Short mmCIF file of C-alpha atoms in Angstrom, two decimals:
data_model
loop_
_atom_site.label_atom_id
_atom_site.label_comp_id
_atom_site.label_asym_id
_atom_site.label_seq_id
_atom_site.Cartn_x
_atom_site.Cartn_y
_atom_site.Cartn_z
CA UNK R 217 108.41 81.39 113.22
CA UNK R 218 108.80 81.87 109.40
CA UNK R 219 105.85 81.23 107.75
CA UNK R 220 105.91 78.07 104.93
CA UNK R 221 103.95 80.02 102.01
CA UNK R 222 105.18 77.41 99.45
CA UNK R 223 102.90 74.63 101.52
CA UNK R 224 99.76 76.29 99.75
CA UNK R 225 100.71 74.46 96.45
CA UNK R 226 100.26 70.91 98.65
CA UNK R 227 97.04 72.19 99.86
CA UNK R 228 95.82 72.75 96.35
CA UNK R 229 96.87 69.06 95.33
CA UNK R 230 95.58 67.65 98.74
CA UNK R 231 92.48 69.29 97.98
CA UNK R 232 92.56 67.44 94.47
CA UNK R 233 92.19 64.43 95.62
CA UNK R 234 88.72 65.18 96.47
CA UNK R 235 88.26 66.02 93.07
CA UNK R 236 88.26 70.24 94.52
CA UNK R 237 90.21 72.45 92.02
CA UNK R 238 90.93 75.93 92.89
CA UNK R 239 88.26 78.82 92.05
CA UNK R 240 90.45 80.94 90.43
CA UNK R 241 93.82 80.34 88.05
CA UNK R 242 96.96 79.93 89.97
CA UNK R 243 98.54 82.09 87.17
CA UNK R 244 97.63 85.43 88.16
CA UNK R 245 98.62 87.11 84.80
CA UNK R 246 95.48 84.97 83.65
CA UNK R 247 93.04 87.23 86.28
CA UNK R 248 92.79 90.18 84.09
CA UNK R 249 91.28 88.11 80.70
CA UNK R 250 88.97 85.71 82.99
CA UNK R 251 87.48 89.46 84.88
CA UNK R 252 87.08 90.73 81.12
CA UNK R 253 85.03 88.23 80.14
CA UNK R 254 82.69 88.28 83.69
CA UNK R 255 82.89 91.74 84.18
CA UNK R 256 81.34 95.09 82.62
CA UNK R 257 83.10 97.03 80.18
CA UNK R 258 83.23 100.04 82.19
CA UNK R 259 84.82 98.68 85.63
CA UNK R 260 87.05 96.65 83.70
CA UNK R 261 88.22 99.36 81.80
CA UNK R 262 88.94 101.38 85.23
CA UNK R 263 91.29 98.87 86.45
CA UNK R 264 92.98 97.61 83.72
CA UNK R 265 93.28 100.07 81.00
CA UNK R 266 96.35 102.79 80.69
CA UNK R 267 97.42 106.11 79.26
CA UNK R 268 97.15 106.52 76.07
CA UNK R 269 97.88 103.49 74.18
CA UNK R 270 99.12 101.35 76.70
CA UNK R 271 102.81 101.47 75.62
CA UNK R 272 103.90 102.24 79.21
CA UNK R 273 101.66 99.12 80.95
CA UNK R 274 103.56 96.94 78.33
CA UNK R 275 106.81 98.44 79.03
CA UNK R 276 106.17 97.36 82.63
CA UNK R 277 106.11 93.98 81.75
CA UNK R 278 108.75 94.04 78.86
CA UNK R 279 111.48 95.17 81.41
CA UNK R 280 110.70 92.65 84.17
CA UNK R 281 110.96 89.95 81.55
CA UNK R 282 113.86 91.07 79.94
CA UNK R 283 115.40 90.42 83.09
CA UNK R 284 115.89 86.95 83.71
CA UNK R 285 116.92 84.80 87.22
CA UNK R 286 120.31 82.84 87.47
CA UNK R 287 119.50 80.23 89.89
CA UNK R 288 122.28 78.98 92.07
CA UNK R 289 122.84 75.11 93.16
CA UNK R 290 123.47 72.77 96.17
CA UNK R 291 122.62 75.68 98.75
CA UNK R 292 120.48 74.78 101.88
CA UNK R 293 116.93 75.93 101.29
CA UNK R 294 115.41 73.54 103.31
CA UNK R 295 113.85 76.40 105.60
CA UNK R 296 113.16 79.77 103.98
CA UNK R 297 112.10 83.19 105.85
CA UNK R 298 110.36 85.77 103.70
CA UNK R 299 109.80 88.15 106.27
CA UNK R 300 111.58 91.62 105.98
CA UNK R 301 111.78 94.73 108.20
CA UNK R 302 109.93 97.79 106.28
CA UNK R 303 109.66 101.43 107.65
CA UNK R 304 110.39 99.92 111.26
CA UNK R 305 107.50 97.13 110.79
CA UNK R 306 108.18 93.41 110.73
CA UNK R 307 106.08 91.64 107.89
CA UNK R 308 106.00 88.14 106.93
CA UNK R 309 106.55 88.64 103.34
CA UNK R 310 107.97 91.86 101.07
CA UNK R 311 104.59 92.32 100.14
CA UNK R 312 102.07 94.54 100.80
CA UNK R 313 98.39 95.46 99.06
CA UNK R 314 98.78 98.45 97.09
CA UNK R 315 96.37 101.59 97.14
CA UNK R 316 93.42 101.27 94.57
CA UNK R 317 90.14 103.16 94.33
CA UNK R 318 86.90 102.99 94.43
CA UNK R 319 86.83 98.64 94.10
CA UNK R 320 83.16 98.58 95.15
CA UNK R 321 82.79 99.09 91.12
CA UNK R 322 84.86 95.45 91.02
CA UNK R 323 82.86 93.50 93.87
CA UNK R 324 79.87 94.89 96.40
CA UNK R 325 82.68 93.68 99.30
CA UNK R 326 85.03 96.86 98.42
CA UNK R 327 87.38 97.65 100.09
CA UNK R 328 86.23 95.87 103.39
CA UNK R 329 86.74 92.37 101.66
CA UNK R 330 90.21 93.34 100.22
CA UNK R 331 91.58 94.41 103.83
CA UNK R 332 90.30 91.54 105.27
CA UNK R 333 91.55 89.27 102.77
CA UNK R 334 95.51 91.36 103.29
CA UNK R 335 94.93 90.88 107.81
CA UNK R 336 93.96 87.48 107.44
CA UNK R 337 97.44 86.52 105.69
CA UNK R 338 99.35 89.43 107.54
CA UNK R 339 100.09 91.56 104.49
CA UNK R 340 99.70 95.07 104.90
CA UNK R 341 96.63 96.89 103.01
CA UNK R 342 96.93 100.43 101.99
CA UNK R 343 94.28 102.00 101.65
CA UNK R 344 93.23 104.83 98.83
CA UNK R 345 91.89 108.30 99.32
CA UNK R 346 89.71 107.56 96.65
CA UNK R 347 88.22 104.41 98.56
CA UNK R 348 83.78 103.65 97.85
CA UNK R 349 84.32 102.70 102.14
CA UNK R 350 85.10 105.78 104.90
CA UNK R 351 88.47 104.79 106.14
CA UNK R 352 87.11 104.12 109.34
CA UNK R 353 85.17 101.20 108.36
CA UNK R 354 88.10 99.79 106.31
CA UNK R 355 89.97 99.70 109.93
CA UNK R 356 87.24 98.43 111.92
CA UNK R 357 87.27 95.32 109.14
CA UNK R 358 91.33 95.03 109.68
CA UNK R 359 90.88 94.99 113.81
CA UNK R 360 94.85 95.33 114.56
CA UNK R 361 96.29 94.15 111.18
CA UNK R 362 98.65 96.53 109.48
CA UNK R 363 97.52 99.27 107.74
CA UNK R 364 98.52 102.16 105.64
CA UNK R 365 96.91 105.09 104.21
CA UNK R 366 97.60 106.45 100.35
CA UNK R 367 97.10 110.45 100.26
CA UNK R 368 95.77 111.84 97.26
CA UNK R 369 97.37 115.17 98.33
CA UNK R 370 93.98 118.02 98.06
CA UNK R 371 94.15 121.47 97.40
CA UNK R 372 92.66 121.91 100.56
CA UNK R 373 94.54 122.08 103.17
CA UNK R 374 91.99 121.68 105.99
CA UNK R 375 90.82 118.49 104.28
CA UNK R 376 94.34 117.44 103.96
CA UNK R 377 94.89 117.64 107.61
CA UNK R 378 91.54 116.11 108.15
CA UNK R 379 92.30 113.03 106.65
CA UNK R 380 95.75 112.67 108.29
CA UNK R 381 94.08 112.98 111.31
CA UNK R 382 91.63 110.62 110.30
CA UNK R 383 94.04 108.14 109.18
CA UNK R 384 96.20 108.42 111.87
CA UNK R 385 93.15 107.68 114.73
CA UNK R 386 92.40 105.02 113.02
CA UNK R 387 95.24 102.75 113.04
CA UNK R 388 96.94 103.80 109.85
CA UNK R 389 100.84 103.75 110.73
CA UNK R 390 102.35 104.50 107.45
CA UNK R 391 101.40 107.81 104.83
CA UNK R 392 101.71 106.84 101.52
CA UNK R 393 101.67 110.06 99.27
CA UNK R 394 100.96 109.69 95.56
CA UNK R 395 102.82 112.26 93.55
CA UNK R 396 101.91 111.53 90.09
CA UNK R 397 98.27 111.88 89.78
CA UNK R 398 98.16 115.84 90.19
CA UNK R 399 95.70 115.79 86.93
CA UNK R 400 94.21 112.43 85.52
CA UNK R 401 96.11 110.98 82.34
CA UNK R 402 94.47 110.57 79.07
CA UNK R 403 92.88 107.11 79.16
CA UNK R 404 90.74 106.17 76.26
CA UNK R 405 89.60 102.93 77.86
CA UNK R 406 87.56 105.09 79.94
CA UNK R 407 87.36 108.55 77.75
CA UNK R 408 85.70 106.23 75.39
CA UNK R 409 82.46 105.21 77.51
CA UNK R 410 82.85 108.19 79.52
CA UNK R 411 83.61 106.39 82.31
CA UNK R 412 84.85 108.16 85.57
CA UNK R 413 83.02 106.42 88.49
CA UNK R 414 84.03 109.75 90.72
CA UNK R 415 81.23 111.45 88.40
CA UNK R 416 78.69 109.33 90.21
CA UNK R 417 79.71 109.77 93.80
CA UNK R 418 81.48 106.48 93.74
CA UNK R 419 85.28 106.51 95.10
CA UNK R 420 84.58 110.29 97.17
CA UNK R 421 83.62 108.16 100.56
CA UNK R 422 86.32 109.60 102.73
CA UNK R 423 85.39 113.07 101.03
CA UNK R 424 81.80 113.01 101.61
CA UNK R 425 82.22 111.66 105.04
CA UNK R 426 84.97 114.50 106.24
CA UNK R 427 84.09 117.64 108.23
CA UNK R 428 86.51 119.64 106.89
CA UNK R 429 85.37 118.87 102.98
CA UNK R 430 81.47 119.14 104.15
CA UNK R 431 82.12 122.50 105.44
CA UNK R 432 83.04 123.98 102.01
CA UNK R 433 79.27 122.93 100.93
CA UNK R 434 76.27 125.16 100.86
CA UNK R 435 74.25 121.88 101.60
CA UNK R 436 74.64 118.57 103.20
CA UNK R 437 75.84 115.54 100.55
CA UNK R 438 72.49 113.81 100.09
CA UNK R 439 70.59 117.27 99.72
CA UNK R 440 72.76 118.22 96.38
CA UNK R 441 74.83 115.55 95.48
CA UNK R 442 76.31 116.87 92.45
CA UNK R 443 77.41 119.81 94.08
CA UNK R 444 79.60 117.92 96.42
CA UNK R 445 80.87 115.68 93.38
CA UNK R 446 81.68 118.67 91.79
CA UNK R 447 83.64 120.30 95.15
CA UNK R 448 85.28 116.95 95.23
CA UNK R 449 86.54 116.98 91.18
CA UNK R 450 88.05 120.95 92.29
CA UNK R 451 90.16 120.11 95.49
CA UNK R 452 91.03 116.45 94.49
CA UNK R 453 94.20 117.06 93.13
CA UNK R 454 97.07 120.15 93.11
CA UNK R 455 99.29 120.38 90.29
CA UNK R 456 100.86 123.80 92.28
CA UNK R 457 102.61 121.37 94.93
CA UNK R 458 106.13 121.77 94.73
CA UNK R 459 108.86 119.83 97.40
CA UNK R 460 108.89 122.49 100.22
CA UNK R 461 105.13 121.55 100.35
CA UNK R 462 106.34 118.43 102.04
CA UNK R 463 107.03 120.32 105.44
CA UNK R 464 103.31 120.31 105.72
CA UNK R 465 103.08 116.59 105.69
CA UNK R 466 105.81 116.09 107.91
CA UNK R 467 104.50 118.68 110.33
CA UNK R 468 100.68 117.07 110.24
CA UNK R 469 101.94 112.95 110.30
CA UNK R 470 104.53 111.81 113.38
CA UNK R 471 104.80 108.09 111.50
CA UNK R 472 106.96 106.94 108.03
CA UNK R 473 106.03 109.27 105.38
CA UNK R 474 106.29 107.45 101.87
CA UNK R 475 106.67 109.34 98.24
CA UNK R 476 104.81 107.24 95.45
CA UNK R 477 105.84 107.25 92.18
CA UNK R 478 109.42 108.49 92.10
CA UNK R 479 111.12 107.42 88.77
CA UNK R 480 114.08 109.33 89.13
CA UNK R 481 117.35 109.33 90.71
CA UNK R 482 117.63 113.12 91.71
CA UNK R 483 113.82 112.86 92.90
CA UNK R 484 115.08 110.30 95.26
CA UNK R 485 117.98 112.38 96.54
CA UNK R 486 114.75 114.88 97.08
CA UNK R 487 112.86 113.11 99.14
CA UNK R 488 115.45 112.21 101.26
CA UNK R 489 117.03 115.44 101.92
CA UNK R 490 112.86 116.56 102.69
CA UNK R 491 112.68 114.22 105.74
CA UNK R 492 111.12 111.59 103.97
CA UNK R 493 111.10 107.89 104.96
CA UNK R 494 110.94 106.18 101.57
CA UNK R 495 110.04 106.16 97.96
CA UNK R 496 107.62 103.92 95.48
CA UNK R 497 109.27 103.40 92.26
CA UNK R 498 105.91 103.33 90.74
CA UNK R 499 104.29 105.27 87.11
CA UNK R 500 101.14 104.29 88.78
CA UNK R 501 100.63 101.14 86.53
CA UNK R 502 101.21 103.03 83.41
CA UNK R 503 98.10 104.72 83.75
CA UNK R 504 99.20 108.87 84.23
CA UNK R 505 102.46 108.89 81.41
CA UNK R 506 102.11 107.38 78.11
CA UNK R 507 105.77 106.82 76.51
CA UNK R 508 107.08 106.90 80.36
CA UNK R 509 109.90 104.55 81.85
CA UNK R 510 109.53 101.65 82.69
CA UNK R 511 109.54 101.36 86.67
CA UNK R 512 111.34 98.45 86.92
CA UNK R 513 114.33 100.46 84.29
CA UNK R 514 114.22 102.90 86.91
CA UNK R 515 114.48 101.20 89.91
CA UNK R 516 118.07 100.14 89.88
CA UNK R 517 118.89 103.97 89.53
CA UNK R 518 116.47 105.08 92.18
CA UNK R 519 117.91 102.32 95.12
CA UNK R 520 121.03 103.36 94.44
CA UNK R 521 120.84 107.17 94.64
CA UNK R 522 118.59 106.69 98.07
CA UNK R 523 121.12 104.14 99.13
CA UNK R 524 120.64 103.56 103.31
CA UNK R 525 118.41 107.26 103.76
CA UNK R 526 115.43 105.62 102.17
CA UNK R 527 113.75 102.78 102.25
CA UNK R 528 112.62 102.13 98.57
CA UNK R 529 109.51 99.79 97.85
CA UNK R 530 108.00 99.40 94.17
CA UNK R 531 104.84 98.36 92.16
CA UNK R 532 104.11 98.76 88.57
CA UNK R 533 103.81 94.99 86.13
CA UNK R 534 103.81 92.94 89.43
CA UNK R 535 102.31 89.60 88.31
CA UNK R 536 104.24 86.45 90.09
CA UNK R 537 106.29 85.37 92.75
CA UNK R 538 109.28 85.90 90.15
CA UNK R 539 108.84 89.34 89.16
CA UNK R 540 108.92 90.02 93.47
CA UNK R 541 112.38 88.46 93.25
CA UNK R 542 113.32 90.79 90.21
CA UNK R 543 112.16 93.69 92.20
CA UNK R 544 113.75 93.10 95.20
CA UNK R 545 117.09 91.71 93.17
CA UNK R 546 116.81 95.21 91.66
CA UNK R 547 116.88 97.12 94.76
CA UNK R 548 113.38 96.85 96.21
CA UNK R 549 112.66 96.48 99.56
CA UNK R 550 109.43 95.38 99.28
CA UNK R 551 106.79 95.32 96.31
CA UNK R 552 103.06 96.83 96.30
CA UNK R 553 101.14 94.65 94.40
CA UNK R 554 98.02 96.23 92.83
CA UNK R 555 95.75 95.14 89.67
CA UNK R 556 96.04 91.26 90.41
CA UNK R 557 94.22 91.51 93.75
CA UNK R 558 92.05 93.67 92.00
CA UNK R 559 91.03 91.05 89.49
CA UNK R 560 90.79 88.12 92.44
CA UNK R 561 88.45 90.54 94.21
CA UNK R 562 86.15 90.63 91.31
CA UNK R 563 85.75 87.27 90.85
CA UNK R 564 85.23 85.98 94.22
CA UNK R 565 85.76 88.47 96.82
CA UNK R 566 87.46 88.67 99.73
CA UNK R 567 88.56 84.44 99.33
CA UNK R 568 89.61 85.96 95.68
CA UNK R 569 92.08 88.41 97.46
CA UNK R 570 93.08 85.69 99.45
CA UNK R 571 93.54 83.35 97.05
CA UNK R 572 96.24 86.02 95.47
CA UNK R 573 98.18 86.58 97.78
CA UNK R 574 98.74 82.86 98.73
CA UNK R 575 99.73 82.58 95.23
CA UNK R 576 102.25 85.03 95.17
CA UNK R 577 103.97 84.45 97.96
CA UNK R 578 103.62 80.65 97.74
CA UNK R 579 105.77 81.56 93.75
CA UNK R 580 108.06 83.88 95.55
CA UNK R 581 108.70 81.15 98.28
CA UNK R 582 109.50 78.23 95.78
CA UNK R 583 111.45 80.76 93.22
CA UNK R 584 113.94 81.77 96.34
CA UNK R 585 114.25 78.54 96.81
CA UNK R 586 114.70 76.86 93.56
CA UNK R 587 117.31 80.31 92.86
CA UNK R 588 119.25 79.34 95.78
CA UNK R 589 118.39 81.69 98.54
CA UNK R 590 116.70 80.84 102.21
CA UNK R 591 116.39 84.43 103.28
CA UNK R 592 115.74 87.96 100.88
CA UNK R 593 118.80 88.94 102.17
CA UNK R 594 120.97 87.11 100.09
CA UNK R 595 118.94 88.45 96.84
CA UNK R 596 120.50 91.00 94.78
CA UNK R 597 121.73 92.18 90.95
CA UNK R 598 123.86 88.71 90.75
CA UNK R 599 120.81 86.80 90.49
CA UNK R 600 119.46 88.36 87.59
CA UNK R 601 120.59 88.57 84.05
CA UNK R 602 119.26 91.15 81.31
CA UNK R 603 118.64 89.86 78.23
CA UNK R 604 118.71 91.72 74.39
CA UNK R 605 114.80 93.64 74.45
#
C-alpha cells in the first residue's frame, strides 16, 4: 500500500485549527538561516560552509534552478506511489538520509535521533564513518529499519576490514564509499575559527571504539587522548587509492557496494567495469572542490554512461520535493538528502528530522502530481526544461 505523503500538508492545517502551527518552516531552504541565528558559529560553520568561496555550493543550486518542470494536464493522479526499487531494496520514497559526521556538534541526540527520525518514516539512514555514536548504537536505535554504512576508506587496512565487519554485523546492507574526501578541502568557514571538531575527539567514535584502530596505540583512548586523535588524523584518509584498490572492498563486503561522488562519465564506466553496484553523483555539497561542476550538470552525463550496469543515486543542493523530481528527471534513481536534515536536527531533534522528511516527500508527492505523473516511473528529461543561466 503506497503511502499518501502529500496528506501531511492536511495534518498541518487540521492541526491549525487548534491554533498549533508547525515548529519548524515548511520551506526547508529556510532551515539553514533560522540554525544560524540559534546555533554557534563553529557547528554552523561545519555543516553549512564550503570550499573556498562557496562558488561550487551555489553552483549546486544555480543548476537545479535553471532547470525548470513542464507539468502535464488531465492525467489521473488521483493515487500516486513514490516507492522505488534501489540496490535490490524496496523503499517507500527515492529518498534516503545521506552520510554526515559528527551531528552530536548540531543536537546532544546525534546520530541516534537522526536514524530514528529516517526508521520511523521508512527512509533509509546512512550512516558516516566519522559518526560522535559507535555504529552499533546507531543500529540498536534503528531496530530493523534500513540502514547503510558510508566508508571513509583508511589507510589502514585492518581498520578498514574492521569496520566492514562491523557494519555488516550490525545490520548495515548497503557500503557507501566516499571517494572525494582523500584530503580535507580548504574551507575558511572553519580555517577561520580553527574549527575541526575531529581535533577534539568528536566525530572518531567508530575509531576509538575499533580493535583493529586501538591496537596501533601505545595506550588505551582515555589514557592519552591526543595520541589516538592524532593516529586517527594519519589513517583517516588515503590519497594513494587508485581503482584496482576496489577488489579489496569487494572481497571484504558480500552486499551493494556504492561509489560516492562520481562526477564523471568515464568514472562511471569505472566503477562499473570494477564490480560496483552504483554511483553518487555527489561533490560532497561543494565542500572538497572549489570551481567544481555542478552535480546536478553532471548527472545527465553520468546516468547515461552507467546506463542499466549501475544504479545511480545523487545528493548535492537537495532542498524540496521539486529539486527530487529534477534529480530523478535527470537520471537519478534516488536522491541522498543531507544538510536540510541536518538543520531540522538542530533545532528540534529527532521530531526536527522528522519533520523534514515529511516535508519533502509530502513536496515531491504533490509536485508529481500537479506535473502529471502517479508513479516515478513516468519521470524523465521531458519534464524538465533548461532555462538561459
Amino acid at each position: 500500500m503506497a503511502r499518501h505523503w502529500a496528506d501531511f500538508q492536511y495534518e498541518i492545517y487540521l492541526n491549525g485549527m487548534t491554533g498549533a502551527v508547525p515548529r519548524l518552516p515548511t520551506d526547508l531552504s529556510r532551515l539553514e538561516e533560522l540554525t544560524e541565528q540559534r546555533l554557534g558559529p563553529g557547528p554552523v560553520g561545519y555543516v553549512a560552509g564550503s570550499a573556498g568561496d562557496g562558488s561550487t555550493a551555489r553552483a549546486n543550486r544555480a543548476a537545479l534552478e535553471r532547470r525548470r518542470i513542464v507539468p502535464r494536464m488531465l492525467r489521473d493522479v488521483r493515487e500516486r506511489d513514490l516507492s522505488v526499487e534501489v540496490l535490490g531494496r524496496s523503499l517507500p520514497a527515492p529518498v534516503a538520509l545521506a552520510p554526515v559526521g559528527v551531528l552530536s556538534i548540531m543536537h546532544p541526540g546525534a546520530e541516534p535521533a537522526a536514524a530514528r527520525a529516517a526508521a520511523a518514516q521508512g527512509v533509509p539512514f546512512v550512516l558516516s564513518s566519522a559518526s560522535s555514536t559507535p555504529m552499533e548504537e546507531v543500529a540498536a536505535a534503528m531496530g530493523d529499519a534500513e540502514r547503510w554504512f558510508q566508508l571513509y576508506w583508511s589507510k589502514d587496512r585492518e581498520v578498514a576490514r574492521s569496520f566492514l565487519s562491523r557494519a555488516r554485523a550490525a545490520g548495515f546492507s548497503v557500503l557507501v564509499v566516499t571517494l572525494d574526501t582523500p584530503l580535507l578541502a580548504w574551507r575558511p568557514r572553519d580555517l577561520d575559527r580553527a574549527y575541526l571538531p575531529f581535533l577534539h575527539g568528536v566525530g572518531t567514535a567508530n575509531y576509538f571504539t575499533d580493535p583493529a584502530f586501538r591496537a596501533g596505540l601505545a595506550k588505551p583512548v582515555q589514557e592519552d587522548p591526543n595520541a589516538a586523535v592524532m593516529h586517527f588524523v594519519n589513517l583517516f584518509a588515503d590519497p594513494g587509492k587508485t581503482w584496482p584498490d576496489l577488489a579489496f572492498l569487494r572481497e571484504h563486503w558480500d552486499g551493494p557496494i556504492v561509489l560516492k561522488g562520481v562526477l564523471h562519465p568515464d568514472d562511471a564506466r569505472l566503477a562499473a567495469d570494477a564490480g560496483m553496484d552504483g554511483v553518487v553523483v555527489s561533490n560532497h555539497g561543494g565542500r572538497q572542490v572549489a570551481g567544481s561542476v555542478a552535480a546536478a550538470d553532471a548527472l545527465p552525463r553520468v546516468a547515461a554512461a552507467a546506463g542499466d550496469r549501475l544504479t545511480v543515486l545523487f545528493d548535492s543542493g537537495v532542498r524540496s520535493g521539486d529539486d527530487v523530481f529534477k534529480a530523478l528527471a535527470l537520471g537519478a534513481r534516488a536522491v541522498l538528502l543531507g544538510r536540510p536534515y541536518v538543520y531540522g536536527l538542530g533545532l528540534d531533534g529527532q521530531p526536527g528530522v522528522e519533520h523534514v522528511i515529511r516535508c519533502l516527500l509530502a513536496e515531491l508527492d504533490l509536485t508529481l502530481a500537479l506535473s502529471g505523473h502517479a508513479t516515478l516511473a513516468t519521470v524523465g528529461p521531458a519534464d524538465l526544461e533548461e532555462t538561459a543561466g
